[in-house]
Amino acid sequence: MARIAFIGLGHMGGGMAPNLAKAGHEVHAFDLVAEAVAKASEGGCSVAPSAAEAVKDADVVITMLPAAQHVRAVYENDVAPNAKPGALLIDCSTIDVASAREVGDAMKARGFEFVDAPVSGGIAAAAGGTLTFMVGGTDEAFKKARPILEPMAKAVIHAGDLGAGQGAKICNNMILGATMIVTCEGFVLARKLGLDPQVFFDISSKASGQSWSMTSYAPVPGVGPDTPADHDYEGGFAAALMLKDLKLAAEAVRSVGGYAPMGGEAEELFQRFVDRGGGAKDFSGIIKMIDDSWKVPEEQK
Ligand code: NAD
């Protein structure tokens, strides 16, 4: 069993770290938010007083942070100066490909192994140990990372070299952002046409309109499995983070000289939702904005 430092115990990390402890690993957990650390402690992790203390003597360091600037700062200031040489570093945050490569190369140059390993699945999968990990790095680093990630996963897939995990994640979330919006539009339209939302769910989740947004994450309260919609769109995957991912996708599209109008439209709509104060709500809460916009008289739209 390994000694693991886990940094970033938010919606996702807070579910993931206890699954490593349950699997028998010695997990030293740290977050800037004291309540998050206390929760990880209840889940069987040891409390570290700082990120620097958490990574000292760790065989493996796992980070689950909001965005690239946090990842750069934690690896530069906390991990690199304090982790033991040869430690395996696994960043599970969703960030841009270029930052993942830069941080990974910088860590490798200082004698560490590094993989980018973003996840798909949401908070229920984080808590339930059923995330999908998409891993970028060498064959050797992947072989070492796989057994560490398995207690948190339903699938651990080697996407390619450093940065490939982030590439796969960004493409996946561009699909997710757009399908969630059109799923919301489908539910709003179904109701306007007099359909019961549960009946529409029963039909569409077994017909060709089904997707993860419909079947596993239905954006309407009381319909389908328990989702953030059943908790006033609290918890889950913050709309601000979805907007971040759609911006990463737009940047990636530009970097290859491409054109992705659906992804671009999804970015614009999530930007509008965040500007109206929806950033901390689950991303499926965009259904409220869509619903409200249908109440505005045609000439004012
Ligand atoms: P979150 O904001 O809930 O959690 C991030 C945590 O990192 C916070 O608790 C914060 O206090 C902590 N943190 C920030 N800087 C820190 C530092 N310097 N040292 C220690 N802790 C620090 O975010 P989340 O929803 O858990 O998402 C984390 C990452 O996973 C993001 O990159 C997100 O895009 C990605 N992701 C989220 C979901 C989801 O459903 N929430 C799904 C897939 C991927």
PDB file of C-alpha atoms in Angstrom, residues 38-253:
ATOM      1  CA  ALA A  38     -12.493  17.560   8.388  1.00  0.00           C
ATOM      2  CA  LYS A  39     -14.799  15.637   6.041  1.00  0.00           C
ATOM      3  CA  ALA A  40     -11.853  13.761   4.512  1.00  0.00           C
ATOM      4  CA  SER A  41     -10.727  12.886   8.024  1.00  0.00           C
ATOM      5  CA  GLU A  42     -14.150  11.355   8.733  1.00  0.00           C
ATOM      6  CA  GLY A  43     -13.593   9.345   5.550  1.00  0.00           C
ATOM      7  CA  GLY A  44     -10.405   7.770   6.931  1.00  0.00           C
ATOM      8  CA  CYS A  45      -7.727  10.209   5.685  1.00  0.00           C
ATOM      9  CA  SER A  46      -5.035  11.761   7.879  1.00  0.00           C
ATOM     10  CA  VAL A  47      -5.188  15.537   8.145  1.00  0.00           C
ATOM     11  CA  ALA A  48      -2.102  17.350   6.859  1.00  0.00           C
ATOM     12  CA  PRO A  49      -1.507  20.906   8.139  1.00  0.00           C
ATOM     13  CA  SER A  50      -0.260  22.125   4.734  1.00  0.00           C
ATOM     14  CA  ALA A  51       0.254  20.914   1.191  1.00  0.00           C
ATOM     15  CA  ALA A  52       4.010  20.870   1.828  1.00  0.00           C
ATOM     16  CA  GLU A  53       3.534  18.558   4.852  1.00  0.00           C
ATOM     17  CA  ALA A  54       1.124  16.320   2.925  1.00  0.00           C
ATOM     18  CA  VAL A  55       3.587  15.649   0.106  1.00  0.00           C
ATOM     19  CA  LYS A  56       6.637  15.004   2.335  1.00  0.00           C
ATOM     20  CA  ASP A  57       7.556  11.273   2.124  1.00  0.00           C
ATOM     21  CA  ALA A  58       4.576  10.528  -0.149  1.00  0.00           C
ATOM     22  CA  ASP A  59       5.053   7.843  -2.818  1.00  0.00           C
ATOM     23  CA  VAL A  60       2.219   9.381  -4.814  1.00  0.00           C
ATOM     24  CA  VAL A  61       0.789  12.931  -4.938  1.00  0.00           C
ATOM     25  CA  ILE A  62      -2.734  13.442  -6.299  1.00  0.00           C
ATOM     26  CA  THR A  63      -4.164  16.905  -6.991  1.00  0.00           C
ATOM     27  CA  MET A  64      -7.818  17.747  -7.684  1.00  0.00           C
ATOM     28  CA  LEU A  65      -7.846  21.539  -8.053  1.00  0.00           C
ATOM     29  CA  PRO A  66     -10.149  24.054  -9.776  1.00  0.00           C
ATOM     30  CA  ALA A  67      -8.009  25.354 -12.669  1.00  0.00           C
ATOM     31  CA  ALA A  68      -4.547  25.677 -14.264  1.00  0.00           C
ATOM     32  CA  GLN A  69      -3.366  28.545 -12.054  1.00  0.00           C
ATOM     33  CA  HIS A  70      -3.991  26.467  -8.915  1.00  0.00           C
ATOM     34  CA  VAL A  71      -2.238  23.454 -10.436  1.00  0.00           C
ATOM     35  CA  ARG A  72       0.817  25.497 -11.449  1.00  0.00           C
ATOM     36  CA  ALA A  73       1.053  27.133  -8.009  1.00  0.00           C
ATOM     37  CA  VAL A  74       0.680  23.898  -6.017  1.00  0.00           C
ATOM     38  CA  TYR A  75       3.247  21.957  -8.097  1.00  0.00           C
ATOM     39  CA  GLU A  76       5.732  24.828  -8.202  1.00  0.00           C
ATOM     40  CA  ASN A  77       5.453  26.019  -4.578  1.00  0.00           C
ATOM     41  CA  ASP A  78       4.387  22.939  -2.587  1.00  0.00           C
ATOM     42  CA  VAL A  79       5.099  19.730  -4.485  1.00  0.00           C
ATOM     43  CA  ALA A  80       8.417  20.281  -6.284  1.00  0.00           C
ATOM     44  CA  PRO A  81      10.341  21.626  -3.244  1.00  0.00           C
ATOM     45  CA  ASN A  82       8.965  19.059  -0.777  1.00  0.00           C
ATOM     46  CA  ALA A  83       8.108  15.748  -2.484  1.00  0.00           C
ATOM     47  CA  LYS A  84      10.622  12.919  -2.434  1.00  0.00           C
ATOM     48  CA  PRO A  85      12.615  12.276  -5.637  1.00  0.00           C
ATOM     49  CA  GLY A  86      10.955   9.762  -7.941  1.00  0.00           C
ATOM     50  CA  ALA A  87       7.465  10.277  -6.488  1.00  0.00           C
ATOM     51  CA  LEU A  88       4.589   9.718  -8.900  1.00  0.00           C
ATOM     52  CA  LEU A  89       2.557  12.920  -9.416  1.00  0.00           C
ATOM     53  CA  ILE A  90      -1.027  12.607 -10.703  1.00  0.00           C
ATOM     54  CA  ASP A  91      -3.020  15.723 -11.588  1.00  0.00           C
ATOM     55  CA  CYS A  92      -6.736  14.913 -11.873  1.00  0.00           C
ATOM     56  CA  SER A  93      -7.903  18.537 -12.335  1.00  0.00           C
ATOM     57  CA  THR A  94      -9.295  19.631 -15.701  1.00  0.00           C
ATOM     58  CA  ILE A  95      -6.881  22.156 -17.269  1.00  0.00           C
ATOM     59  CA  ASP A  96      -5.632  23.133 -20.726  1.00  0.00           C
ATOM     60  CA  VAL A  97      -3.317  20.818 -22.626  1.00  0.00           C
ATOM     61  CA  ALA A  98      -0.432  23.305 -22.789  1.00  0.00           C
ATOM     62  CA  SER A  99      -0.410  23.879 -19.000  1.00  0.00           C
ATOM     63  CA  ALA A 100      -0.559  20.113 -18.357  1.00  0.00           C
ATOM     64  CA  ARG A 101       2.447  19.590 -20.624  1.00  0.00           C
ATOM     65  CA  GLU A 102       4.394  22.483 -19.102  1.00  0.00           C
ATOM     66  CA  VAL A 103       3.767  21.411 -15.505  1.00  0.00           C
ATOM     67  CA  GLY A 104       4.462  17.752 -16.408  1.00  0.00           C
ATOM     68  CA  ASP A 105       7.716  18.560 -18.211  1.00  0.00           C
ATOM     69  CA  ALA A 106       8.858  20.821 -15.348  1.00  0.00           C
ATOM     70  CA  MET A 107       8.187  18.056 -12.807  1.00  0.00           C
ATOM     71  CA  LYS A 108       9.902  15.410 -14.941  1.00  0.00           C
ATOM     72  CA  ALA A 109      12.942  17.693 -15.251  1.00  0.00           C
ATOM     73  CA  ARG A 110      13.101  17.714 -11.447  1.00  0.00           C
ATOM     74  CA  GLY A 111      13.126  13.924 -11.183  1.00  0.00           C
ATOM     75  CA  PHE A 112       9.434  13.133 -10.660  1.00  0.00           C
ATOM     76  CA  GLU A 113       7.060  11.013 -12.726  1.00  0.00           C
ATOM     77  CA  PHE A 114       3.951  12.861 -13.853  1.00  0.00           C
ATOM     78  CA  VAL A 115       0.640  12.009 -15.514  1.00  0.00           C
ATOM     79  CA  ASP A 116      -2.371  14.172 -16.308  1.00  0.00           C
ATOM     80  CA  ALA A 117      -5.457  12.156 -15.323  1.00  0.00           C
ATOM     81  CA  PRO A 118      -8.669  14.193 -15.553  1.00  0.00           C
ATOM     82  CA  VAL A 119     -11.942  12.453 -14.790  1.00  0.00           C
ATOM     83  CA  SER A 120     -15.463  12.159 -16.043  1.00  0.00           C
ATOM     84  CA  GLY A 121     -18.452  11.134 -13.937  1.00  0.00           C
ATOM     85  CA  GLY A 122     -19.485  13.890 -11.495  1.00  0.00           C
ATOM     86  CA  ILE A 123     -19.710  13.917  -7.706  1.00  0.00           C
ATOM     87  CA  ALA A 124     -21.785  10.725  -7.404  1.00  0.00           C
ATOM     88  CA  ALA A 125     -19.106   8.822  -9.322  1.00  0.00           C
ATOM     89  CA  ALA A 126     -16.362  10.482  -7.259  1.00  0.00           C
ATOM     90  CA  ALA A 127     -18.023   9.339  -4.030  1.00  0.00           C
ATOM     91  CA  GLY A 128     -18.942   5.918  -5.439  1.00  0.00           C
ATOM     92  CA  GLY A 129     -15.502   5.120  -6.891  1.00  0.00           C
ATOM     93  CA  THR A 130     -16.856   4.890 -10.447  1.00  0.00           C
ATOM     94  CA  LEU A 131     -15.028   7.697 -12.256  1.00  0.00           C
ATOM     95  CA  THR A 132     -13.556   7.356 -15.742  1.00  0.00           C
ATOM     96  CA  PHE A 133      -9.896   8.441 -15.752  1.00  0.00           C
ATOM     97  CA  MET A 134      -8.245   9.533 -19.018  1.00  0.00           C
ATOM     98  CA  VAL A 135      -4.515   9.422 -18.520  1.00  0.00           C
ATOM     99  CA  GLY A 136      -1.719  11.173 -20.414  1.00  0.00           C
ATOM    100  CA  GLY A 137       1.887  10.093 -19.866  1.00  0.00           C
ATOM    101  CA  THR A 138       4.501   7.469 -20.662  1.00  0.00           C
ATOM    102  CA  ASP A 139       3.633   3.732 -20.668  1.00  0.00           C
ATOM    103  CA  GLU A 140       5.770   3.310 -17.568  1.00  0.00           C
ATOM    104  CA  ALA A 141       4.078   6.142 -15.642  1.00  0.00           C
ATOM    105  CA  PHE A 142       0.637   4.865 -16.699  1.00  0.00           C
ATOM    106  CA  LYS A 143       1.476   1.370 -15.413  1.00  0.00           C
ATOM    107  CA  LYS A 144       2.312   2.872 -12.008  1.00  0.00           C
ATOM    108  CA  ALA A 145      -0.693   5.217 -11.935  1.00  0.00           C
ATOM    109  CA  ARG A 146      -3.299   2.630 -12.912  1.00  0.00           C
ATOM    110  CA  PRO A 147      -3.417   0.584  -9.639  1.00  0.00           C
ATOM    111  CA  ILE A 148      -3.486   3.826  -7.620  1.00  0.00           C
ATOM    112  CA  LEU A 149      -6.444   5.187  -9.602  1.00  0.00           C
ATOM    113  CA  GLU A 150      -8.409   1.913  -9.703  1.00  0.00           C
ATOM    114  CA  PRO A 151     -10.128   2.214  -6.263  1.00  0.00           C
ATOM    115  CA  MET A 152     -11.660   5.488  -7.520  1.00  0.00           C
ATOM    116  CA  ALA A 153     -12.577   4.230 -10.987  1.00  0.00           C
ATOM    117  CA  LYS A 154     -14.860   2.240 -13.209  1.00  0.00           C
ATOM    118  CA  ALA A 155     -12.369   2.769 -16.049  1.00  0.00           C
ATOM    119  CA  VAL A 156      -8.734   3.911 -16.301  1.00  0.00           C
ATOM    120  CA  ILE A 157      -7.763   4.561 -19.918  1.00  0.00           C
ATOM    121  CA  HIS A 158      -4.343   5.462 -21.318  1.00  0.00           C
ATOM    122  CA  ALA A 159      -5.168   8.330 -23.710  1.00  0.00           C
ATOM    123  CA  GLY A 160      -1.592   8.855 -24.988  1.00  0.00           C
ATOM    124  CA  ASP A 161       1.412  11.023 -24.116  1.00  0.00           C
ATOM    125  CA  LEU A 162       1.515  13.854 -21.587  1.00  0.00           C
ATOM    126  CA  GLY A 163      -1.490  16.173 -22.159  1.00  0.00           C
ATOM    127  CA  ALA A 164      -3.582  13.555 -23.987  1.00  0.00           C
ATOM    128  CA  GLY A 165      -5.776  13.011 -20.916  1.00  0.00           C
ATOM    129  CA  GLN A 166      -6.675  16.705 -20.905  1.00  0.00           C
ATOM    130  CA  GLY A 167      -7.290  16.618 -24.666  1.00  0.00           C
ATOM    131  CA  ALA A 168      -9.793  13.772 -24.249  1.00  0.00           C
ATOM    132  CA  LYS A 169     -11.476  15.495 -21.302  1.00  0.00           C
ATOM    133  CA  ILE A 170     -11.884  18.815 -23.140  1.00  0.00           C
ATOM    134  CA  CYS A 171     -13.495  17.095 -26.159  1.00  0.00           C
ATOM    135  CA  ASN A 172     -15.749  15.064 -23.840  1.00  0.00           C
ATOM    136  CA  ASN A 173     -16.944  18.148 -21.967  1.00  0.00           C
ATOM    137  CA  MET A 174     -17.608  20.094 -25.151  1.00  0.00           C
ATOM    138  CA  ILE A 175     -20.052  17.285 -26.009  1.00  0.00           C
ATOM    139  CA  LEU A 176     -21.474  17.328 -22.456  1.00  0.00           C
ATOM    140  CA  GLY A 177     -22.032  21.126 -22.380  1.00  0.00           C
ATOM    141  CA  ALA A 178     -23.939  21.087 -25.662  1.00  0.00           C
ATOM    142  CA  THR A 179     -25.993  17.939 -24.879  1.00  0.00           C
ATOM    143  CA  MET A 180     -27.025  19.322 -21.484  1.00  0.00           C
ATOM    144  CA  ILE A 181     -28.347  22.520 -23.095  1.00  0.00           C
ATOM    145  CA  VAL A 182     -30.328  20.692 -25.754  1.00  0.00           C
ATOM    146  CA  THR A 183     -31.628  18.217 -23.153  1.00  0.00           C
ATOM    147  CA  CYS A 184     -32.896  21.203 -21.116  1.00  0.00           C
ATOM    148  CA  GLU A 185     -34.501  22.663 -24.241  1.00  0.00           C
ATOM    149  CA  GLY A 186     -36.166  19.302 -24.896  1.00  0.00           C
ATOM    150  CA  PHE A 187     -37.639  19.186 -21.362  1.00  0.00           C
ATOM    151  CA  VAL A 188     -38.884  22.804 -21.556  1.00  0.00           C
ATOM    152  CA  LEU A 189     -40.449  22.214 -24.961  1.00  0.00           C
ATOM    153  CA  ALA A 190     -42.007  18.903 -23.835  1.00  0.00           C
ATOM    154  CA  ARG A 191     -43.702  20.683 -20.921  1.00  0.00           C
ATOM    155  CA  LYS A 192     -44.936  23.512 -23.151  1.00  0.00           C
ATOM    156  CA  LEU A 193     -46.441  20.855 -25.410  1.00  0.00           C
ATOM    157  CA  GLY A 194     -48.317  19.401 -22.425  1.00  0.00           C
ATOM    158  CA  LEU A 195     -46.141  16.346 -21.792  1.00  0.00           C
ATOM    159  CA  ASP A 196     -45.500  15.155 -18.249  1.00  0.00           C
ATOM    160  CA  PRO A 197     -41.695  15.471 -17.593  1.00  0.00           C
ATOM    161  CA  GLN A 198     -41.531  11.951 -16.103  1.00  0.00           C
ATOM    162  CA  VAL A 199     -43.304  10.475 -19.136  1.00  0.00           C
ATOM    163  CA  PHE A 200     -40.984  12.391 -21.472  1.00  0.00           C
ATOM    164  CA  PHE A 201     -37.987  11.072 -19.481  1.00  0.00           C
ATOM    165  CA  ASP A 202     -39.302   7.486 -19.678  1.00  0.00           C
ATOM    166  CA  ILE A 203     -39.570   7.834 -23.443  1.00  0.00           C
ATOM    167  CA  SER A 204     -36.437   9.817 -24.281  1.00  0.00           C
ATOM    168  CA  SER A 205     -34.113   7.900 -21.942  1.00  0.00           C
ATOM    169  CA  LYS A 206     -35.031   4.747 -23.912  1.00  0.00           C
ATOM    170  CA  ALA A 207     -35.157   6.432 -27.323  1.00  0.00           C
ATOM    171  CA  SER A 208     -32.558   8.074 -29.537  1.00  0.00           C
ATOM    172  CA  GLY A 209     -32.607  11.355 -27.570  1.00  0.00           C
ATOM    173  CA  GLN A 210     -30.856   9.659 -24.676  1.00  0.00           C
ATOM    174  CA  SER A 211     -27.427  10.769 -23.475  1.00  0.00           C
ATOM    175  CA  TRP A 212     -25.652  10.983 -20.111  1.00  0.00           C
ATOM    176  CA  SER A 213     -27.329  14.389 -19.583  1.00  0.00           C
ATOM    177  CA  MET A 214     -30.732  12.742 -20.001  1.00  0.00           C
ATOM    178  CA  THR A 215     -30.293   9.293 -18.453  1.00  0.00           C
ATOM    179  CA  SER A 216     -27.874   9.877 -15.561  1.00  0.00           C
ATOM    180  CA  TYR A 217     -28.216  13.610 -14.919  1.00  0.00           C
ATOM    181  CA  ALA A 218     -31.776  14.618 -15.831  1.00  0.00           C
ATOM    182  CA  PRO A 219     -32.062  18.408 -15.247  1.00  0.00           C
ATOM    183  CA  VAL A 220     -35.664  18.287 -13.909  1.00  0.00           C
ATOM    184  CA  PRO A 221     -36.513  17.708 -10.195  1.00  0.00           C
ATOM    185  CA  GLY A 222     -38.148  14.385  -9.351  1.00  0.00           C
ATOM    186  CA  VAL A 223     -37.303  12.861 -12.707  1.00  0.00           C
ATOM    187  CA  GLY A 224     -34.769  10.053 -13.247  1.00  0.00           C
ATOM    188  CA  PRO A 225     -32.053   9.215 -10.693  1.00  0.00           C
ATOM    189  CA  ASP A 226     -31.172  11.569  -7.814  1.00  0.00           C
ATOM    190  CA  THR A 227     -29.341  14.521  -9.411  1.00  0.00           C
ATOM    191  CA  PRO A 228     -28.499  18.146  -8.451  1.00  0.00           C
ATOM    192  CA  ALA A 229     -31.930  19.085  -9.927  1.00  0.00           C
ATOM    193  CA  ASP A 230     -33.429  17.350  -6.861  1.00  0.00           C
ATOM    194  CA  HIS A 231     -31.396  19.646  -4.566  1.00  0.00           C
ATOM    195  CA  ASP A 232     -32.185  23.018  -6.150  1.00  0.00           C
ATOM    196  CA  TYR A 233     -29.145  22.583  -8.405  1.00  0.00           C
ATOM    197  CA  GLU A 234     -26.718  22.697  -5.451  1.00  0.00           C
ATOM    198  CA  GLY A 235     -23.559  20.549  -5.429  1.00  0.00           C
ATOM    199  CA  GLY A 236     -22.601  18.692  -8.590  1.00  0.00           C
ATOM    200  CA  PHE A 237     -20.546  20.271 -11.352  1.00  0.00           C
ATOM    201  CA  ALA A 238     -20.540  24.062 -11.018  1.00  0.00           C
ATOM    202  CA  ALA A 239     -21.650  26.004 -14.123  1.00  0.00           C
ATOM    203  CA  ALA A 240     -18.504  28.129 -13.735  1.00  0.00           C
ATOM    204  CA  LEU A 241     -16.393  24.984 -14.154  1.00  0.00           C
ATOM    205  CA  MET A 242     -18.402  23.928 -17.216  1.00  0.00           C
ATOM    206  CA  LEU A 243     -17.799  27.404 -18.669  1.00  0.00           C
ATOM    207  CA  LYS A 244     -14.096  26.957 -17.918  1.00  0.00           C
ATOM    208  CA  ASP A 245     -14.093  23.666 -19.853  1.00  0.00           C
ATOM    209  CA  LEU A 246     -15.969  25.185 -22.803  1.00  0.00           C
ATOM    210  CA  LYS A 247     -13.410  27.997 -22.936  1.00  0.00           C
ATOM    211  CA  LEU A 248     -10.653  25.364 -22.912  1.00  0.00           C
ATOM    212  CA  ALA A 249     -12.457  23.629 -25.799  1.00  0.00           C
ATOM    213  CA  ALA A 250     -12.748  26.894 -27.765  1.00  0.00           C
ATOM    214  CA  GLU A 251      -9.040  27.529 -27.212  1.00  0.00           C
ATOM    215  CA  ALA A 252      -8.226  23.983 -28.360  1.00  0.00           C
ATOM    216  CA  VAL A 253     -10.435  24.401 -31.460  1.00  0.00           C
TER     217      VAL A 253
END
